Coordinates of C-alpha atoms in Angstrom, one line a residue:
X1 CA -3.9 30.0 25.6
X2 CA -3.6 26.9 27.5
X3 CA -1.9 23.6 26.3
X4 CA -2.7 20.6 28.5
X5 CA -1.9 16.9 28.1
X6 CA -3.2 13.9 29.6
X7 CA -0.3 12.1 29.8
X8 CA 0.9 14.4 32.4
X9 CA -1.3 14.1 35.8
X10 CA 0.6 16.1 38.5
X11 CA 3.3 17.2 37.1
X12 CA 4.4 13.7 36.1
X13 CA 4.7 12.5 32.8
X14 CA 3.4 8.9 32.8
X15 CA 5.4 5.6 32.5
X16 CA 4.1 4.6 29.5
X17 CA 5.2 7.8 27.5
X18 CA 8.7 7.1 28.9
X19 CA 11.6 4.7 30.1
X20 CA 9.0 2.5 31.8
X21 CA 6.7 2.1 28.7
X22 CA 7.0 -0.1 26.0
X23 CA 7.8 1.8 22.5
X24 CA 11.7 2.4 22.0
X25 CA 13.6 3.1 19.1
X26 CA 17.0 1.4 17.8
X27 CA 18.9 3.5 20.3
X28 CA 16.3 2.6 23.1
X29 CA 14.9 6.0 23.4
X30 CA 11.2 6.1 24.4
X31 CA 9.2 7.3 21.0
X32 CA 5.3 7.0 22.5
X33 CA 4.3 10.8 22.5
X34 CA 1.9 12.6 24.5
X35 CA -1.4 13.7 23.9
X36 CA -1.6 17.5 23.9
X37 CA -4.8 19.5 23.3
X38 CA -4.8 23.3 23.1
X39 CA -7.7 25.5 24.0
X40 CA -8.1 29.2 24.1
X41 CA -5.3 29.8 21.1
X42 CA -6.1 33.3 20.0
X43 CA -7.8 34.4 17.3
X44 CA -6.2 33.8 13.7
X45 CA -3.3 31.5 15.5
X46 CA -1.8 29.6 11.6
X47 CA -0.2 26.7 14.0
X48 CA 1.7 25.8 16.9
X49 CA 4.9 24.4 18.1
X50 CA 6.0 22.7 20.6
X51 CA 9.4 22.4 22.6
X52 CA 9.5 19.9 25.1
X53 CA 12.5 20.8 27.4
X54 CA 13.6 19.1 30.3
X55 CA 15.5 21.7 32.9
X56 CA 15.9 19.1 35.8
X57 CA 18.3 16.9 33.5
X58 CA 21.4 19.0 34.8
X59 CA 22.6 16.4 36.6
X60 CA 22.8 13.9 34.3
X61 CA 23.7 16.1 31.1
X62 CA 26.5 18.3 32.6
X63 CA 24.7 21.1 33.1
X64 CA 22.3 21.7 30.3
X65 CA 18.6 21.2 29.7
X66 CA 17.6 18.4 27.7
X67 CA 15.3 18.7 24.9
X68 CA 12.7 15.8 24.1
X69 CA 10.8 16.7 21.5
X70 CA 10.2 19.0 18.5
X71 CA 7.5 19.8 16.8
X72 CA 6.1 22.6 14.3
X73 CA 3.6 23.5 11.7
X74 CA 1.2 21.8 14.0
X75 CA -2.2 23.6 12.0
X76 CA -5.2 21.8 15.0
X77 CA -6.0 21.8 18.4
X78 CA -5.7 18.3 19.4
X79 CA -2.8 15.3 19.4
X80 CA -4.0 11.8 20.3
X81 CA -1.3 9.6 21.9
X82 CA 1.9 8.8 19.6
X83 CA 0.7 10.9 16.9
X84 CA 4.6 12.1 16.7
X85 CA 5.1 8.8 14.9
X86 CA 2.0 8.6 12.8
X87 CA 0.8 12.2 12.2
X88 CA 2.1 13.5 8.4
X89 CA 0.1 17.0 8.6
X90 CA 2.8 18.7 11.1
X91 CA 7.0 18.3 11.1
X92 CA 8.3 16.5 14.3
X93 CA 11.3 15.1 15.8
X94 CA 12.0 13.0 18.9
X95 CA 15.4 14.4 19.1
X96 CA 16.8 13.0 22.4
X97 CA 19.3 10.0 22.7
X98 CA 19.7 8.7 25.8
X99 CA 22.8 6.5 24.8
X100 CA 24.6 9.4 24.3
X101 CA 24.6 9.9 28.1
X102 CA 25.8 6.3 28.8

């Protein structure tokens, strides 16, 4: 199985999927999700999830990964851009809250 997204080129999620974009919630936490397309899911797969965990934010959580998003029961193949806020055919949270670290 491979899960690819082309909001991340290089390693490097892109600016408009995070601080430097321009879709925030009430706490100022960036809610623009990536795309994510899935291709080679074995046979028979029900649905996916998805944990999107950030291991490099030790230094700025006090030693623990930080955990963007959550995201199950998703039942295709494909997730256009922000479809965390606008899908209703799969359960999702954007669970991190960056004013917690302030």
């Amino acid at each position: 199985m491979i899960a690819t997204s082309a909001g991340i080129i290089n390693g490097i999620i892109q600016d408009q999927y995070g601080s430097r974009g321009e879709h925030f919630n009430e706490n100022g936490v960036p809610t623009f999700s990536l795309p994510l397309k899935i291709e080679n899911a074995p046979v028979n797969t029900a649905s996916f999830a998805i944990v999107l965990e950030d291991k490099d934010a030790y230094p700025v959580t006090g030693g623990f990964a930080w955990t963007h998003w959550l995201a199950a029961n998703i039942t295709r193949s494909e997730l256009k851009d922000n479809e965390s806020q606008t899908a209703e055919d799969f359960i999702h949270r954007n669970i991190s809250d960056i004013a917690l670290l302030k």
